[in-house]
JSON list of C-alpha atoms in Angstrom, two decimals:
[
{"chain": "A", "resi": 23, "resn": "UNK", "atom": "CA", "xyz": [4.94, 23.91, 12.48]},
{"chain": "A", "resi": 24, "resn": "UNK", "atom": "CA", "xyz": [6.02, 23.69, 9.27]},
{"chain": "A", "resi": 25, "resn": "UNK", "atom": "CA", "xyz": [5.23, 22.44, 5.75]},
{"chain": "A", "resi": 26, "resn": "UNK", "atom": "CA", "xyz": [7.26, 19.41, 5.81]},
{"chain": "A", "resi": 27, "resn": "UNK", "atom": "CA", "xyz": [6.60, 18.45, 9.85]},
{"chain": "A", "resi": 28, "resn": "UNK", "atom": "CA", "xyz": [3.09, 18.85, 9.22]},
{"chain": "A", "resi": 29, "resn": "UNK", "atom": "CA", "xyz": [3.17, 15.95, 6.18]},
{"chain": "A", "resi": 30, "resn": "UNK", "atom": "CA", "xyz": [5.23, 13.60, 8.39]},
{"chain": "A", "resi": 31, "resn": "UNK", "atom": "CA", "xyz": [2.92, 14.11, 11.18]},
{"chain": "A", "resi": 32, "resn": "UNK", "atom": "CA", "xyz": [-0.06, 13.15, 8.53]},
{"chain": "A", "resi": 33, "resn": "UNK", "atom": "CA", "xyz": [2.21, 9.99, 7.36]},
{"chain": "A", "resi": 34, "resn": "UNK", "atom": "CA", "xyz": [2.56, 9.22, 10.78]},
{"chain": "A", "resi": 35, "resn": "UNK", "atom": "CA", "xyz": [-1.61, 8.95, 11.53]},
{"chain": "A", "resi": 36, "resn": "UNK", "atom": "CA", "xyz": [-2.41, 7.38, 8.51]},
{"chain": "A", "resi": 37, "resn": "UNK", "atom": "CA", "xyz": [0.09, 4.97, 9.87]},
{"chain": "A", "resi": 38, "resn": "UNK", "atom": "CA", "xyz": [-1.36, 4.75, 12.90]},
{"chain": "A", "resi": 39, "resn": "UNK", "atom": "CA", "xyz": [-5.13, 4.79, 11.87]},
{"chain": "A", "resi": 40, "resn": "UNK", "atom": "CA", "xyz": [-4.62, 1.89, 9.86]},
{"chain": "A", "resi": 41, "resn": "UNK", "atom": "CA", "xyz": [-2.91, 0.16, 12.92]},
{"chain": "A", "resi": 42, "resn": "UNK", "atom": "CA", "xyz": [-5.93, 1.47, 14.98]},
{"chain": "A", "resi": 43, "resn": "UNK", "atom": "CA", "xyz": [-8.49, 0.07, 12.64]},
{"chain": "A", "resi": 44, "resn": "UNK", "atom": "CA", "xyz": [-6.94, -3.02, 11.48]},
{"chain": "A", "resi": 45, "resn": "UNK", "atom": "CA", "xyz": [-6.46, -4.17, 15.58]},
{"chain": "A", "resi": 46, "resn": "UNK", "atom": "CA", "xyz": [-9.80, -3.06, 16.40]},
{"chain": "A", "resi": 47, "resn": "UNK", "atom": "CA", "xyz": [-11.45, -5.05, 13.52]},
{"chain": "A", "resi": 48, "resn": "UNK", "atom": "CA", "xyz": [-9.52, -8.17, 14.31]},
{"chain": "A", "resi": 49, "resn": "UNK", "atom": "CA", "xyz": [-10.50, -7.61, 17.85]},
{"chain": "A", "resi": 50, "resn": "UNK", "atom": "CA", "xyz": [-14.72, -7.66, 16.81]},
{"chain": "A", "resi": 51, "resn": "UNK", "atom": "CA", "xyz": [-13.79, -10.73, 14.82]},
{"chain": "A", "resi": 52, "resn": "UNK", "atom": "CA", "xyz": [-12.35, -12.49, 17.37]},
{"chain": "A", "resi": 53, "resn": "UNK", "atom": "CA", "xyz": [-14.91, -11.58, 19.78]},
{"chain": "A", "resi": 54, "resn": "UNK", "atom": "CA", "xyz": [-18.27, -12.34, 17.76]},
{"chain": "A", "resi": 55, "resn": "UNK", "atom": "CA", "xyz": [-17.43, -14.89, 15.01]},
{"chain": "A", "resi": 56, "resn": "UNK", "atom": "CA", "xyz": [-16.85, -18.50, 15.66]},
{"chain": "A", "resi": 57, "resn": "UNK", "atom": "CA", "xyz": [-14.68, -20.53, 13.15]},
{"chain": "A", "resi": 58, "resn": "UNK", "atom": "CA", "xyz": [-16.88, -21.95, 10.95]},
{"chain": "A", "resi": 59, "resn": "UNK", "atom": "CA", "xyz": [-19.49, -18.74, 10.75]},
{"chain": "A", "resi": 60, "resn": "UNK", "atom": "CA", "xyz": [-19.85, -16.83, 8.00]},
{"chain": "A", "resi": 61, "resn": "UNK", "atom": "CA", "xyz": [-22.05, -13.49, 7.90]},
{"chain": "A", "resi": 62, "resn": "UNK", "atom": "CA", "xyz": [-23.03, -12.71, 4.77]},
{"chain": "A", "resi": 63, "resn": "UNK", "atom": "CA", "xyz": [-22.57, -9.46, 5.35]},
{"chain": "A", "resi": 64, "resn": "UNK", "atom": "CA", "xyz": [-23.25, -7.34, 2.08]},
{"chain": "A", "resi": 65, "resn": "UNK", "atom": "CA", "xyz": [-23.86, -11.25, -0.15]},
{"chain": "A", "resi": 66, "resn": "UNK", "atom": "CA", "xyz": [-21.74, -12.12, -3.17]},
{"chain": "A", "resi": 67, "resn": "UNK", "atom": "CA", "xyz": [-19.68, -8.94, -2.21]},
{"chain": "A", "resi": 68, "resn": "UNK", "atom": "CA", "xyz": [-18.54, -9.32, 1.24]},
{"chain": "A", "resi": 69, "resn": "UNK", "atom": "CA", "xyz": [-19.15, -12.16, 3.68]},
{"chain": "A", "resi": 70, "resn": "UNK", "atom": "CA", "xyz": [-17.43, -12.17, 7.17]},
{"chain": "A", "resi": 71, "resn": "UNK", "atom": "CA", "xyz": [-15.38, -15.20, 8.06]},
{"chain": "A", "resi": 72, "resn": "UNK", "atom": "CA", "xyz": [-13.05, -16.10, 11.51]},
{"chain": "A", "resi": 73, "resn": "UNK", "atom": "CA", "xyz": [-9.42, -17.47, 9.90]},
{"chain": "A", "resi": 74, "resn": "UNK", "atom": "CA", "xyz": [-6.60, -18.19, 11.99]},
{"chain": "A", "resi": 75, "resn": "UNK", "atom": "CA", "xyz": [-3.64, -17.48, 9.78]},
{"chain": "A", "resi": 76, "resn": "UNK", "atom": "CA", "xyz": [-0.01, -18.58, 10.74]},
{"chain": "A", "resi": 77, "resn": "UNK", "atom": "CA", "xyz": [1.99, -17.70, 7.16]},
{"chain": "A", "resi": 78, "resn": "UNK", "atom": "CA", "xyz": [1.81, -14.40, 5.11]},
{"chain": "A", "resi": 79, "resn": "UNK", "atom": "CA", "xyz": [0.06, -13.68, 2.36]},
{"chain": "A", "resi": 80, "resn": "UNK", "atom": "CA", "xyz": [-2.24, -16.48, 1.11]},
{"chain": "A", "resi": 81, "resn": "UNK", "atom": "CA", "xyz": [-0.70, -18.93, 3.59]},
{"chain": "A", "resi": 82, "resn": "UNK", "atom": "CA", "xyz": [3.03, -18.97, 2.29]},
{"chain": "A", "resi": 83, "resn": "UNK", "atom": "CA", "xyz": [5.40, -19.63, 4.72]},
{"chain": "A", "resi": 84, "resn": "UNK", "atom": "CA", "xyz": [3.00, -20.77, 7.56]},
{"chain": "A", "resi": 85, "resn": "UNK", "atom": "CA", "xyz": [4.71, -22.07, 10.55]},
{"chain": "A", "resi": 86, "resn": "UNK", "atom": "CA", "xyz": [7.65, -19.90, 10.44]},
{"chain": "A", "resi": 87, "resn": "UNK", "atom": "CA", "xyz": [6.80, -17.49, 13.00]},
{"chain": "A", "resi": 88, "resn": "UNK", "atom": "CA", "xyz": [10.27, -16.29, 14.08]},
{"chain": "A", "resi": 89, "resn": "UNK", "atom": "CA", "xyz": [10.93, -15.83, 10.34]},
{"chain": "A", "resi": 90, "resn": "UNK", "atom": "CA", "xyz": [7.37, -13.52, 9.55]},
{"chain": "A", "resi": 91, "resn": "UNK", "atom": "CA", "xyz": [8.10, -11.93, 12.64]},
{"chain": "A", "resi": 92, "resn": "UNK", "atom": "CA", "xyz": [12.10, -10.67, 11.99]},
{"chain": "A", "resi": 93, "resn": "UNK", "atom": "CA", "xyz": [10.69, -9.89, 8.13]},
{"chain": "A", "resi": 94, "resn": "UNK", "atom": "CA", "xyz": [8.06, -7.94, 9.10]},
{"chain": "A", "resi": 95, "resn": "UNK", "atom": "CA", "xyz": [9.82, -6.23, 12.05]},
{"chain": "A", "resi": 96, "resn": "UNK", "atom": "CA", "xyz": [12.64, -5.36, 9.25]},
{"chain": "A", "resi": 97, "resn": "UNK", "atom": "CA", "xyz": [10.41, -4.40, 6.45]},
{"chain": "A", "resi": 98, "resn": "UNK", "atom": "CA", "xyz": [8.40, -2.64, 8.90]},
{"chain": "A", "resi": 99, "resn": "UNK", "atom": "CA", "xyz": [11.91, 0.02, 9.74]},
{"chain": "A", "resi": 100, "resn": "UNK", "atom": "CA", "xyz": [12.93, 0.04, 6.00]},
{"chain": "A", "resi": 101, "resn": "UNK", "atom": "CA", "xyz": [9.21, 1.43, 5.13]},
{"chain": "A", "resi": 102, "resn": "UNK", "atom": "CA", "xyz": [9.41, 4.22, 7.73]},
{"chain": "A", "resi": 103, "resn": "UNK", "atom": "CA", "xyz": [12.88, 4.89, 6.83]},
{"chain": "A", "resi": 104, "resn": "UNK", "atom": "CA", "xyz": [12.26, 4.93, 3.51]},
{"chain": "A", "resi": 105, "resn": "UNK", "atom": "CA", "xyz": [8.85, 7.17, 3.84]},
{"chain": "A", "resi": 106, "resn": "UNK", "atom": "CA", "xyz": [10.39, 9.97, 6.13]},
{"chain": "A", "resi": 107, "resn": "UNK", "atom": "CA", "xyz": [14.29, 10.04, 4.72]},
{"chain": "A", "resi": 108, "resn": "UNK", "atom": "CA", "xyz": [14.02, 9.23, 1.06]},
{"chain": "A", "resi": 109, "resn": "UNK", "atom": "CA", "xyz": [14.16, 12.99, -0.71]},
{"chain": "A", "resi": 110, "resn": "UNK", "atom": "CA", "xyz": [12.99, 11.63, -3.96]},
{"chain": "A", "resi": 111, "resn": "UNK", "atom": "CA", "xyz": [9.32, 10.50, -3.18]},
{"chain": "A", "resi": 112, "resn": "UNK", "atom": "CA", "xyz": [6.25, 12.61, -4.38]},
{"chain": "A", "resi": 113, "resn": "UNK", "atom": "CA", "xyz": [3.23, 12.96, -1.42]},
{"chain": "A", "resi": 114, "resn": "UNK", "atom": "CA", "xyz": [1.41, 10.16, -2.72]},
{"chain": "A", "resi": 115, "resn": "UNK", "atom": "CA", "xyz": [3.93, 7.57, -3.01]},
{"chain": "A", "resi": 116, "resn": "UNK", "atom": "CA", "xyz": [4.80, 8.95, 0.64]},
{"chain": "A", "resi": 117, "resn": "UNK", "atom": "CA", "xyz": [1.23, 8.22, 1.22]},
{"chain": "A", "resi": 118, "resn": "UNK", "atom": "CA", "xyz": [1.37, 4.68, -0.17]},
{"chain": "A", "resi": 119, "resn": "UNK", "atom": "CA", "xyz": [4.05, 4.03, 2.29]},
{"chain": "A", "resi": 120, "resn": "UNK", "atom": "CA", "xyz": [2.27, 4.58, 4.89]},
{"chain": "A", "resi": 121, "resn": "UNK", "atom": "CA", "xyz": [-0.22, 2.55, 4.18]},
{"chain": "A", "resi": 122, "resn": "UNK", "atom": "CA", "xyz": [2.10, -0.17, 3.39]},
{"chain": "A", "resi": 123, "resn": "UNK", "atom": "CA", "xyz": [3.63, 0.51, 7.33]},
{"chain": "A", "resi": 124, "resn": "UNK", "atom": "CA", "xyz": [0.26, 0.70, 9.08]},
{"chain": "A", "resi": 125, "resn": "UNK", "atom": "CA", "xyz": [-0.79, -2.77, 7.04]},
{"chain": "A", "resi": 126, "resn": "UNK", "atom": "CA", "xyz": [2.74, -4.02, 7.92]},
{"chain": "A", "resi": 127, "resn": "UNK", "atom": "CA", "xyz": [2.93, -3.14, 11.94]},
{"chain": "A", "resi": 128, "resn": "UNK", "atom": "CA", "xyz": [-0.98, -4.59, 12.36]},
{"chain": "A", "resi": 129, "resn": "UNK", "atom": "CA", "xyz": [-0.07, -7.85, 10.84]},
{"chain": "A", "resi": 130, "resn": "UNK", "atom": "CA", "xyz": [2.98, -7.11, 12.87]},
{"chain": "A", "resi": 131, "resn": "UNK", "atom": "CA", "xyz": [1.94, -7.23, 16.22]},
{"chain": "A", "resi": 132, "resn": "UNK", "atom": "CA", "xyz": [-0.52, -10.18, 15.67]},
{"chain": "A", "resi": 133, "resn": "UNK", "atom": "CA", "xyz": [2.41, -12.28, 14.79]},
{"chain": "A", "resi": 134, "resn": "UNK", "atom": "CA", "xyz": [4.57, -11.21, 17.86]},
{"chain": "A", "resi": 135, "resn": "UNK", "atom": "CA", "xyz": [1.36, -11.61, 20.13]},
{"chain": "A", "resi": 136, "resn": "UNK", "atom": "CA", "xyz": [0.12, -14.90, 19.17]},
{"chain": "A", "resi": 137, "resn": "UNK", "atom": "CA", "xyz": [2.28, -15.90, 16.11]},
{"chain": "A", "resi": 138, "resn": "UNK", "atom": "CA", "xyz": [-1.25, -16.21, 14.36]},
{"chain": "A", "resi": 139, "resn": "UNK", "atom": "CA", "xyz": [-2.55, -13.43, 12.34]},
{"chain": "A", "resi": 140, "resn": "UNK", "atom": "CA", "xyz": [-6.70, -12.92, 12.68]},
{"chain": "A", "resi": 141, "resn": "UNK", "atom": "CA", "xyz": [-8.19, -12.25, 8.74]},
{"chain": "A", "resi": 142, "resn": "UNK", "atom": "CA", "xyz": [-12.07, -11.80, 8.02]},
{"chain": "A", "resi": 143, "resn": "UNK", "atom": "CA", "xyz": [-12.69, -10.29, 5.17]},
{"chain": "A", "resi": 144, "resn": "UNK", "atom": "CA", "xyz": [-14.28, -12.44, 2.64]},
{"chain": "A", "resi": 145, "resn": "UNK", "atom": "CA", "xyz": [-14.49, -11.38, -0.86]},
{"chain": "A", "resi": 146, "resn": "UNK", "atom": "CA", "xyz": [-16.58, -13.96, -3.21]},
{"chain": "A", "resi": 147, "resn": "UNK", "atom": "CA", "xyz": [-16.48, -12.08, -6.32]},
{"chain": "A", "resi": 148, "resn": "UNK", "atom": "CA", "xyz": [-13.08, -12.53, -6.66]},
{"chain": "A", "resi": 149, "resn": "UNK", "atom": "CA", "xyz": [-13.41, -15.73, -7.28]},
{"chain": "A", "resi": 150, "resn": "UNK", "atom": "CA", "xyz": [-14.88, -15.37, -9.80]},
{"chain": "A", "resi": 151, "resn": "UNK", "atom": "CA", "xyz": [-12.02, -13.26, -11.54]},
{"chain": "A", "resi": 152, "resn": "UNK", "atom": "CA", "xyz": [-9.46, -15.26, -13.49]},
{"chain": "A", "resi": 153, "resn": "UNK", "atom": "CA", "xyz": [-6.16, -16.13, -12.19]},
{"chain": "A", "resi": 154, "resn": "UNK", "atom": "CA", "xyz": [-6.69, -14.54, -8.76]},
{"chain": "A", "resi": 155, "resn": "UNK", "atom": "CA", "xyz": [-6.91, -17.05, -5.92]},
{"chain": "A", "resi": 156, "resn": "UNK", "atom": "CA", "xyz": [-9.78, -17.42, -2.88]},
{"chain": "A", "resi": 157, "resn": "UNK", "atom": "CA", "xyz": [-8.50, -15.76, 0.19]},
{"chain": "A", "resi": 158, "resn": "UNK", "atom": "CA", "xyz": [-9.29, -13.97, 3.62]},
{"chain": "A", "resi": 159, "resn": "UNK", "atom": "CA", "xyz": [-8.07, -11.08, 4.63]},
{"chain": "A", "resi": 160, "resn": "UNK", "atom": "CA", "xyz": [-7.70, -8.43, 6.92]},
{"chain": "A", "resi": 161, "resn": "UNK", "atom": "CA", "xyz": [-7.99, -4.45, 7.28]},
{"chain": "A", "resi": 162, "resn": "UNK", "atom": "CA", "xyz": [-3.99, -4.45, 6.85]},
{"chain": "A", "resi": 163, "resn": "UNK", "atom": "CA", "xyz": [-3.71, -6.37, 4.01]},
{"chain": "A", "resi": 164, "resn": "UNK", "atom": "CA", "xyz": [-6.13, -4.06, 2.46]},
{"chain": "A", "resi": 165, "resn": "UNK", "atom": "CA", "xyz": [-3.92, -1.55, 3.45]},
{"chain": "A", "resi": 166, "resn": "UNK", "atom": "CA", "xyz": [-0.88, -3.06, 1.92]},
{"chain": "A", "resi": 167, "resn": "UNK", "atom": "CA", "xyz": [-2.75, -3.54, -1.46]},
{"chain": "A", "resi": 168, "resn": "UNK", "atom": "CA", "xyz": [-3.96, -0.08, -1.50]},
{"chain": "A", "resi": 169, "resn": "UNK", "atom": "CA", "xyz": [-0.43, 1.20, -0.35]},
{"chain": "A", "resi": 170, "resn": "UNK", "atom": "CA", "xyz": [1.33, -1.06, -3.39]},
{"chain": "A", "resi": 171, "resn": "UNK", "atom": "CA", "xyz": [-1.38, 0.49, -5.85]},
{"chain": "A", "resi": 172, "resn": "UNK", "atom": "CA", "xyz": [-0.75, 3.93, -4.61]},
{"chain": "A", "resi": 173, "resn": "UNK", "atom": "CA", "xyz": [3.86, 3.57, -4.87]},
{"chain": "A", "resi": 174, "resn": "UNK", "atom": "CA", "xyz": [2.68, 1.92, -8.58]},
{"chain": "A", "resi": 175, "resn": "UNK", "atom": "CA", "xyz": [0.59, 4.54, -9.54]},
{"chain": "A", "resi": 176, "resn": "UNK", "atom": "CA", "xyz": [3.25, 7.19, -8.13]},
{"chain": "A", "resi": 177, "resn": "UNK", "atom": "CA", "xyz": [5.76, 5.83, -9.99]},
{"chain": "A", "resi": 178, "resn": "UNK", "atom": "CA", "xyz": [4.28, 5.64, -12.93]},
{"chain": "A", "resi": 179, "resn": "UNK", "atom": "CA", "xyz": [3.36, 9.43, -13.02]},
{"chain": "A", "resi": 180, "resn": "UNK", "atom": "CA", "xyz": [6.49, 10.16, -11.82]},
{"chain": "A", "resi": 181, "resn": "UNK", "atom": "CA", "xyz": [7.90, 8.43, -14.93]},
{"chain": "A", "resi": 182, "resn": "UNK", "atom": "CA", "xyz": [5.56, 10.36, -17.32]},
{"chain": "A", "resi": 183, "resn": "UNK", "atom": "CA", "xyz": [6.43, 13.46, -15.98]},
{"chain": "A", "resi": 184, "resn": "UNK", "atom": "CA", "xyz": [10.36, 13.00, -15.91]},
{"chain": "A", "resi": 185, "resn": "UNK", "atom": "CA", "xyz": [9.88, 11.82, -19.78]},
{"chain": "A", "resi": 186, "resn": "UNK", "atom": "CA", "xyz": [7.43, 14.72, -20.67]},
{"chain": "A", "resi": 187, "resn": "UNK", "atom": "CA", "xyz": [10.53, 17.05, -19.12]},
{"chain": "A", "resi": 188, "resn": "UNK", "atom": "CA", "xyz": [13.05, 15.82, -21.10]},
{"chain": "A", "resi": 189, "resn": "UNK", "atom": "CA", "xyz": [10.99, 16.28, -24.10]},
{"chain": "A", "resi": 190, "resn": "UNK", "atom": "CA", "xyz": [10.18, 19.50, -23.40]},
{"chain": "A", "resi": 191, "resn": "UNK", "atom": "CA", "xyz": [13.77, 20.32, -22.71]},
{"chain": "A", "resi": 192, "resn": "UNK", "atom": "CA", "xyz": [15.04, 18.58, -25.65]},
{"chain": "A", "resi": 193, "resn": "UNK", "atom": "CA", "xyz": [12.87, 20.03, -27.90]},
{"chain": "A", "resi": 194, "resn": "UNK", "atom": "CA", "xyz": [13.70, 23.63, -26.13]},
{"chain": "A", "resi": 195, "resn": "UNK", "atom": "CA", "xyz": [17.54, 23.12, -27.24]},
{"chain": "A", "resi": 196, "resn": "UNK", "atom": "CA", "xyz": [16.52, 22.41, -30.35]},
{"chain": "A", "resi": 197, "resn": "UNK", "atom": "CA", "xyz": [14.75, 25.83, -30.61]},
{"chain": "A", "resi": 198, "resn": "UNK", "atom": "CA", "xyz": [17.67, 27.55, -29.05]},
{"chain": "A", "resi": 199, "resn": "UNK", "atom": "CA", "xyz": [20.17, 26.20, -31.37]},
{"chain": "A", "resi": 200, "resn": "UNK", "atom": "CA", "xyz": [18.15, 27.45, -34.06]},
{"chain": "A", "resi": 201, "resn": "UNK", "atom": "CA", "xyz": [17.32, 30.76, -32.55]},
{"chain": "A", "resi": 202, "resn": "UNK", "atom": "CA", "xyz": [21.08, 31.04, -31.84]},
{"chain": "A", "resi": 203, "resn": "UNK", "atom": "CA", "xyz": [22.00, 30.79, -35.71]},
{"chain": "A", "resi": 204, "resn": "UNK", "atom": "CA", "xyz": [19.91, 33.20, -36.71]},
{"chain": "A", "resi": 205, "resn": "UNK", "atom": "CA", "xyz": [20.73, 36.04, -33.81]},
{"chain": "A", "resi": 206, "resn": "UNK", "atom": "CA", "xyz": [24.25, 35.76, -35.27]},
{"chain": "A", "resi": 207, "resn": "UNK", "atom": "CA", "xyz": [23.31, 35.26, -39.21]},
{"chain": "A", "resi": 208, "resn": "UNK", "atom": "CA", "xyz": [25.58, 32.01, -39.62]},
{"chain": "A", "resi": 209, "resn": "UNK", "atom": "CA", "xyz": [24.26, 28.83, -40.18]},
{"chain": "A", "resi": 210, "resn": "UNK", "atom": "CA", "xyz": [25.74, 25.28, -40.92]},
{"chain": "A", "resi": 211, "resn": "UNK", "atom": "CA", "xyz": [25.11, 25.26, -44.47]}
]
């Protein structure tokens, strides 16, 4: 196997293992919480909670399951065809992606199933932060968020890299013009 079919086969279980672990956690919560539980699980860090979500992210356009479910299905194709075609992408942006498709496909399937979407994960320290709102989530949205930090991160080093380059390369023409008058004994002057 080579180089390049054994990465996409790694893209492709991270993918999955997300899906895996993100169905299987919703499938505990479902199973042994109740509604208006919470298990304080590791306190003031993490605190278990049932929520029935029918929007996306923080609520936002709840009721509109036909909608979430087209997006997602969409979004869901461009990541993959993005993450496999796409020449341009280092390994860990690759690796962001799939993230981002594993997140995307669990949150997925819970919309197509049930056109509610099972989150759990309560985090009250974030409260706490300014300007970021109180939410529960899922193993998928973690996913996403660690996926969209990962492409960020990617990018930017990409960026550094391609500027560092053409720095270097500038400043080796500049070296090579002046190399080139003195080989030949002429200069501008």
């Amino acid at each position: 196997m080579s180089k390049r079919a054994r990465f996409a086969l790694l893209l492709a279980t991270i993918a999955v293992a997300v899906v895996a672990l993100d169905q299987w956690t919703k499938y505990l919560a479902r199973v042994h919480l109740s509604a208006n539980e919470v298990y304080r699980f590791l306190p003031g860090v993490l605190e278990l909670q049932l929520h029935m979500n029918d929007g996306a992210s923080l609520g936002m356009l709840g009721g509109n399951r036909a909608l979430l479910v087209g997006v997602s299905a969409v979004a869901s194709i461009a990541v993959a065809a993005v993450m496999f075609c796409y020449g341009k992408l280092s390994r860990g942006e690759r690796i962001g992606l799939a993230l981002i498709l594993g997140g995307a496909v669990g949150n997925l399937i819970d919309r197509a199933a049930s056109g509610l979407v099972t989150d759990m994960l309560y985090f009250p320290w974030i409260e706490k932060l300014p300007l970021l709102p109180s939410f529960v989530c899922n193993v998928a949205d973690i996913a996403i968020t660690f996926g969209v930090a990962t492409l960020i991160i990617g990018f930017i080093v990409d960026d550094v890299r391609e500027r560092r380059a053409k720095k270097t390369e500038a400043a080796g023409d500049t070296s090579n013009d002046a190399s080139d008058e003195q080989s030949d004994g002429t200069s501008d002057e």
